[in-house]
PDB file of C-alpha atoms in Angstrom:
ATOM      1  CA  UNK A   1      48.465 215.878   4.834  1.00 60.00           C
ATOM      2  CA  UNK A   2      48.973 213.367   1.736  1.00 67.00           C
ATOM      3  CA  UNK A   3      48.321 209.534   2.398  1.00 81.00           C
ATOM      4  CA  UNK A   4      49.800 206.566   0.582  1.00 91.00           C
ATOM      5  CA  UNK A   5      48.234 203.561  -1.095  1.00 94.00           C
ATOM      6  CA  UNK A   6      48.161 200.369  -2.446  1.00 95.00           C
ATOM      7  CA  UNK A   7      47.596 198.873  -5.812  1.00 97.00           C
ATOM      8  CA  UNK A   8      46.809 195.465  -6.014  1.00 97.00           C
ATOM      9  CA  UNK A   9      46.021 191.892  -8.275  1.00 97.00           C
ATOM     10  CA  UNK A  10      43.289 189.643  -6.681  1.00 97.00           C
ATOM     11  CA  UNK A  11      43.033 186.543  -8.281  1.00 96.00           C
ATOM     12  CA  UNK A  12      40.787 182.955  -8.363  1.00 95.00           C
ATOM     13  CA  UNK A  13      42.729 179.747  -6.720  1.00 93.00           C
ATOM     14  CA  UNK A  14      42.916 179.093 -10.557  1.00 94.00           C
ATOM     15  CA  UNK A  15      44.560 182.121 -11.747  1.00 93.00           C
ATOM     16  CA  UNK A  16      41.336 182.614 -14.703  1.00 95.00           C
ATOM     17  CA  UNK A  17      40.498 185.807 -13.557  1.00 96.00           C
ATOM     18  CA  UNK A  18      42.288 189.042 -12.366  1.00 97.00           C
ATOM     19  CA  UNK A  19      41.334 192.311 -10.263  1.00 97.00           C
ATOM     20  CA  UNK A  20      43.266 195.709 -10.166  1.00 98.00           C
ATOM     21  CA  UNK A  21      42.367 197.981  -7.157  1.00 97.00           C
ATOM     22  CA  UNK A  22      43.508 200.456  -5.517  1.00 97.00           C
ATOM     23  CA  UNK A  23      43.721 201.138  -1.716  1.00 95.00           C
ATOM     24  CA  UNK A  24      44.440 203.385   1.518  1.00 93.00           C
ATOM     25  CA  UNK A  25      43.887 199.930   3.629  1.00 90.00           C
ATOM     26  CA  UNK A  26      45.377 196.943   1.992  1.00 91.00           C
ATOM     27  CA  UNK A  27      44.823 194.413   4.791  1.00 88.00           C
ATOM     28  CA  UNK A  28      41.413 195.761   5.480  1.00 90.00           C
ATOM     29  CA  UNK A  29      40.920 196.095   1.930  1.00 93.00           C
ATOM     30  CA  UNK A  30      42.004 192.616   0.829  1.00 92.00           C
ATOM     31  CA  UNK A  31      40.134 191.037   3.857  1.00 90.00           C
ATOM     32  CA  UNK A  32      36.963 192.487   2.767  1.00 92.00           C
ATOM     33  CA  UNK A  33      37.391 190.570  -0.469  1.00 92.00           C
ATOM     34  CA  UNK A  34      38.449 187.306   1.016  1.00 91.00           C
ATOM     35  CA  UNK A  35      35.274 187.609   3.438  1.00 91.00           C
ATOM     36  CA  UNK A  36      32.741 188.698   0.852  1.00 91.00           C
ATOM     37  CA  UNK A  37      31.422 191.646   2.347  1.00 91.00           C
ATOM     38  CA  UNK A  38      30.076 192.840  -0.933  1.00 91.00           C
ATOM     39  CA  UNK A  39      28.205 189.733  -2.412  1.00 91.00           C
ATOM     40  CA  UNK A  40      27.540 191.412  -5.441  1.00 93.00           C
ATOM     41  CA  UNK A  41      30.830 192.473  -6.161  1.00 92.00           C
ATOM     42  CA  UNK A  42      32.912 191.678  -9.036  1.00 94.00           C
ATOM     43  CA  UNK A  43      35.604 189.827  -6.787  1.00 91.00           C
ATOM     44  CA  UNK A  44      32.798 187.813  -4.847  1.00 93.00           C
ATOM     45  CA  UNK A  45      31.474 186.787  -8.282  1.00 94.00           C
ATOM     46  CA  UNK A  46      34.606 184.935  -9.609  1.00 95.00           C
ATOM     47  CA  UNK A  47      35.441 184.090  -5.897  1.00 94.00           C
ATOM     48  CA  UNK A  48      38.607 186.276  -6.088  1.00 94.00           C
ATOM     49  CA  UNK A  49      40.635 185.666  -2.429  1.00 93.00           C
ATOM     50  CA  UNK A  50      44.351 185.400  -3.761  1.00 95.00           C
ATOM     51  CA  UNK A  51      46.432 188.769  -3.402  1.00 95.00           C
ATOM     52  CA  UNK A  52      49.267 187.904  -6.046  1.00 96.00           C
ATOM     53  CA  UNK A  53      50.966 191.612  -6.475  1.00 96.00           C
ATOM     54  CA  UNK A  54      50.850 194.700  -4.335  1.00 95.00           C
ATOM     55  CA  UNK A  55      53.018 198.209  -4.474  1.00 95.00           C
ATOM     56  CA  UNK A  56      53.090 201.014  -2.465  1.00 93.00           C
ATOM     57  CA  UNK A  57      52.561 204.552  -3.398  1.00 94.00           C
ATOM     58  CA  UNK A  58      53.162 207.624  -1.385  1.00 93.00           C
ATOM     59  CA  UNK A  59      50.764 209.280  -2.526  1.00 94.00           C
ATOM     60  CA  UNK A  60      46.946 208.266  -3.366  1.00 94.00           C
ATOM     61  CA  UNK A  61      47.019 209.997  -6.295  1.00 95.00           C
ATOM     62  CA  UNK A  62      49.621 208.065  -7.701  1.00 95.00           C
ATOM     63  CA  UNK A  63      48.408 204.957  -6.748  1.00 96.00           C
ATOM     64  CA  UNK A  64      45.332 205.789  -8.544  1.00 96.00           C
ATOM     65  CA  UNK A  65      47.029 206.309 -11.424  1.00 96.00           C
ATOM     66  CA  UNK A  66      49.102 203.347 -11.455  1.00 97.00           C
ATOM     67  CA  UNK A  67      46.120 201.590 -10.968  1.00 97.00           C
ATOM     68  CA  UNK A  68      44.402 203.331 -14.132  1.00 97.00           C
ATOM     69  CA  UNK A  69      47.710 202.179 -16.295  1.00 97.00           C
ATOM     70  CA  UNK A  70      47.990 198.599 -15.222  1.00 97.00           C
ATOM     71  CA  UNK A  71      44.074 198.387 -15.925  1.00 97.00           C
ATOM     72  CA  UNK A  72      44.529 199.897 -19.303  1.00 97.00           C
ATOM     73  CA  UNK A  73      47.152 197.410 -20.163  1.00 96.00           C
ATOM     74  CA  UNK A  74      46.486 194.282 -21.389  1.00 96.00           C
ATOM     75  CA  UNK A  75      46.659 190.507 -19.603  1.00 96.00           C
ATOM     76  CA  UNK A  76      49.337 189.636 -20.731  1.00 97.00           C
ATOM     77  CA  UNK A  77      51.219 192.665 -19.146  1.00 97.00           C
ATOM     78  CA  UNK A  78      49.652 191.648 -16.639  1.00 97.00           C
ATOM     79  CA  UNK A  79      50.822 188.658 -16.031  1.00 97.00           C
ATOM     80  CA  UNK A  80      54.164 189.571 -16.397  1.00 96.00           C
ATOM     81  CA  UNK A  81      53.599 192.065 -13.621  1.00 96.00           C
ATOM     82  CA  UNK A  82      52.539 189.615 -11.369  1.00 96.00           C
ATOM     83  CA  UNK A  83      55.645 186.695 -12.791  1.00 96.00           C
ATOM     84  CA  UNK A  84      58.104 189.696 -12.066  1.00 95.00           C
ATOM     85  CA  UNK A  85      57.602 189.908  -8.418  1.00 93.00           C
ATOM     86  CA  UNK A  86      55.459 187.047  -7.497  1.00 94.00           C
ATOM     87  CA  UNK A  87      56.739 183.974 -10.139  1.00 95.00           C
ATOM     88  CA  UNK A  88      54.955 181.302  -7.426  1.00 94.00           C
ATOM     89  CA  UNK A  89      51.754 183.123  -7.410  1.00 95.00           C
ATOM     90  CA  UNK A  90      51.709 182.915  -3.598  1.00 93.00           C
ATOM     91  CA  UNK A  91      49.141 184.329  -1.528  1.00 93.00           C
ATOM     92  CA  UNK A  92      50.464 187.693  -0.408  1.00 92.00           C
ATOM     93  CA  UNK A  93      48.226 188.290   2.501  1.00 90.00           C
ATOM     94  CA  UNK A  94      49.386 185.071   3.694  1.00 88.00           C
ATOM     95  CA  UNK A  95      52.902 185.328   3.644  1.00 85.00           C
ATOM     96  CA  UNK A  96      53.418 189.223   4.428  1.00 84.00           C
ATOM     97  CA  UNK A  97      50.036 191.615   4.699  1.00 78.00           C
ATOM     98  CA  UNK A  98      48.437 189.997   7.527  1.00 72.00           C
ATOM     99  CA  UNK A  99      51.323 190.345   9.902  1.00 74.00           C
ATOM    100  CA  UNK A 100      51.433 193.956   9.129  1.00 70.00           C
ATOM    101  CA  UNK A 101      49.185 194.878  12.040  1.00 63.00           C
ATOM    102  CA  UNK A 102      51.709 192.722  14.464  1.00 64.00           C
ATOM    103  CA  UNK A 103      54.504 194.411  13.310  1.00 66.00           C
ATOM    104  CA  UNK A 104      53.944 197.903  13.199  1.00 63.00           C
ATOM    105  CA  UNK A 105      52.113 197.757  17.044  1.00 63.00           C
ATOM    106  CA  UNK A 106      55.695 195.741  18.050  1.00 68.00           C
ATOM    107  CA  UNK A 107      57.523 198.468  15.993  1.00 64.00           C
ATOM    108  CA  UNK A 108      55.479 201.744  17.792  1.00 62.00           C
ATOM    109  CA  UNK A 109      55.977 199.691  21.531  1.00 64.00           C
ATOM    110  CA  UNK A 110      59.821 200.096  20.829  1.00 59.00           C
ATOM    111  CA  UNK A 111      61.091 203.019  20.679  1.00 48.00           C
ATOM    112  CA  UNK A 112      64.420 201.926  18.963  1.00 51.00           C
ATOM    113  CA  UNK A 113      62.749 200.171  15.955  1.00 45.00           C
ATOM    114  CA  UNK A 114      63.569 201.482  12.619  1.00 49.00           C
ATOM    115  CA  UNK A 115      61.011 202.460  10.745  1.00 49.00           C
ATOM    116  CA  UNK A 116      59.145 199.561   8.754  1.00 46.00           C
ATOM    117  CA  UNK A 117      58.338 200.072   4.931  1.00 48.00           C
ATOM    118  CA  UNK A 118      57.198 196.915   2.733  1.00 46.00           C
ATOM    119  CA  UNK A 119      57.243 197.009  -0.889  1.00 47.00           C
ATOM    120  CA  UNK A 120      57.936 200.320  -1.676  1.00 49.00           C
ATOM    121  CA  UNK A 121      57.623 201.243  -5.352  1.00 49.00           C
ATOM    122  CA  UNK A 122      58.939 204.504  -6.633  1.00 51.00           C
ATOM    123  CA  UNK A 123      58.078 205.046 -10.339  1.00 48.00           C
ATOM    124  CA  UNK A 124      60.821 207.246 -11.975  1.00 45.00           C
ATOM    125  CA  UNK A 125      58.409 210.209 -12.092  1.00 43.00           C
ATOM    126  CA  UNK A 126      57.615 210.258  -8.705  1.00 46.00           C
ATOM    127  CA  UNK A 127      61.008 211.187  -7.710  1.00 47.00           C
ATOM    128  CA  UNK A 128      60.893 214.452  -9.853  1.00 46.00           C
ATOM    129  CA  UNK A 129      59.683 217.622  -7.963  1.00 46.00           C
ATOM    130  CA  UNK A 130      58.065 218.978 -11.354  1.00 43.00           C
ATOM    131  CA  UNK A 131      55.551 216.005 -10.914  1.00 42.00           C
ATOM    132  CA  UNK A 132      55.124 215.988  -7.165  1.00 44.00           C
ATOM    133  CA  UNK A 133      51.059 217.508  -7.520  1.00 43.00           C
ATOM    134  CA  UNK A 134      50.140 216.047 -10.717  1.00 42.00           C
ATOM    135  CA  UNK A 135      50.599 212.448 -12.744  1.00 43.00           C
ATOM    136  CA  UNK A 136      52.833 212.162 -15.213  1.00 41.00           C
ATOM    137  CA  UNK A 137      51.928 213.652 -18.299  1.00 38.00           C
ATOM    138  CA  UNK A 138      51.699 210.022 -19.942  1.00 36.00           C
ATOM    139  CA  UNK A 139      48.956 209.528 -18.219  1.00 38.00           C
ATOM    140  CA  UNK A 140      47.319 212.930 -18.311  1.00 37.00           C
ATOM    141  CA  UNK A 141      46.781 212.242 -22.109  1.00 35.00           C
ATOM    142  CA  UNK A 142      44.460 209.165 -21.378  1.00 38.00           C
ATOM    143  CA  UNK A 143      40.714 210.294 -21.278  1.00 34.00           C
ATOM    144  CA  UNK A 144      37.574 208.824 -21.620  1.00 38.00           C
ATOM    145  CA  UNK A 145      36.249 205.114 -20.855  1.00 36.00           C
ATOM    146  CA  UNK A 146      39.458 204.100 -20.956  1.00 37.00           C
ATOM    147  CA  UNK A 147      40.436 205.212 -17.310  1.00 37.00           C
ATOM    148  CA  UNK A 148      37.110 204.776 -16.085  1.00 36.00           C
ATOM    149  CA  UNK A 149      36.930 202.370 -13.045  1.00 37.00           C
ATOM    150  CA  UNK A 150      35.337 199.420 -15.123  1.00 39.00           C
ATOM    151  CA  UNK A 151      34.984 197.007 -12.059  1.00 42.00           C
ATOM    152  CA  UNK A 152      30.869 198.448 -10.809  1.00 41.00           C
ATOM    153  CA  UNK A 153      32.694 198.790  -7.882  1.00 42.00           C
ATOM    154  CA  UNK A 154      31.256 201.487  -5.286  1.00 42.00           C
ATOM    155  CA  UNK A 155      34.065 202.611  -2.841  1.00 42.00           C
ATOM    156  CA  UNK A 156      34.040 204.749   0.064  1.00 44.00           C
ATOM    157  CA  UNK A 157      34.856 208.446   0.036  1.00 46.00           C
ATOM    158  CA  UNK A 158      38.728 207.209   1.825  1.00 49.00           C
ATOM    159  CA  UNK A 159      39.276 205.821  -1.973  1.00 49.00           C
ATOM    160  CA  UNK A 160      39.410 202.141  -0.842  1.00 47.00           C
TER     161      UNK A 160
END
């Protein structure tokens, strides 16, 4: 059984500082940054509570490797990542993630509800069979520091 994930910008009420992570759990996930539960964390350091992008991946592995390419790119890219989708910076968990929960336990009580997916994001190589086990070979070039998880983060064995 595969699972799907998240990638996702935190951000200051400033906009100064940003965080790319990667997810099984995004509400859970983003709460637990919002809420501190790791004082010593990078995001409870610059006080980052703001969720300003998000996409969804099928597959974990692809997340993770999304997440490895938007943290090897530079701010500026970015930035225009987050101006694409989200050009008012809103608060994400706000406006959309925290009703999730509400949603899907209205969606499984009716039987007739269609099924619910938010931001979906298909990169081009995900559709492609050839690919299905294995990131794109773009990314299997990148080795070393450079794809290293940078953040001091420790995460659970789930990947969140």
């Amino acid at each position: 059984m595969t699972y799907g994930g998240h990638v996702y910008i935190m951000t200051n009420q400033w906009g100064t500082t940003l965080y790319v992570g990667v997810t099984s759990n995004l509400a859970r996930r983003v709460l637990e940054h919002m809420q501190k539960v790791h004082p010593h964390s990078f995001s409870a350091r610059y006080h980052l509570n703001k969720l300003v992008y998000f996409e969804f991946h099928e597959r974990i592995e692809w997340a993770i490797t999304r997440e490895k390419q938007i943290k090897a790119g530079s701010r500026k890219k970015k930035l225009d990542l987050i101006n694409t989708k989200n050009p008012a910076w809103l608060d994400l968990y706000q406006t959309e993630v925290k009703y999730w929960r509400q949603i899907a336990s209205e969606a499984k009580q009716s039987s007739t509800s269609p099924n619910i997916n938010f931001h979906r994001h298909r990169e081009p190589w995900q559709s492609d069979p050839t690919l299905a086990t294995s990131p794109p070979a773009v990314f299997a070039r990148c080795t070393g520091d450079r794809l290293a998880r940078d953040d001091g983060y420790i995460r659970s064995d789930n990947g969140s």
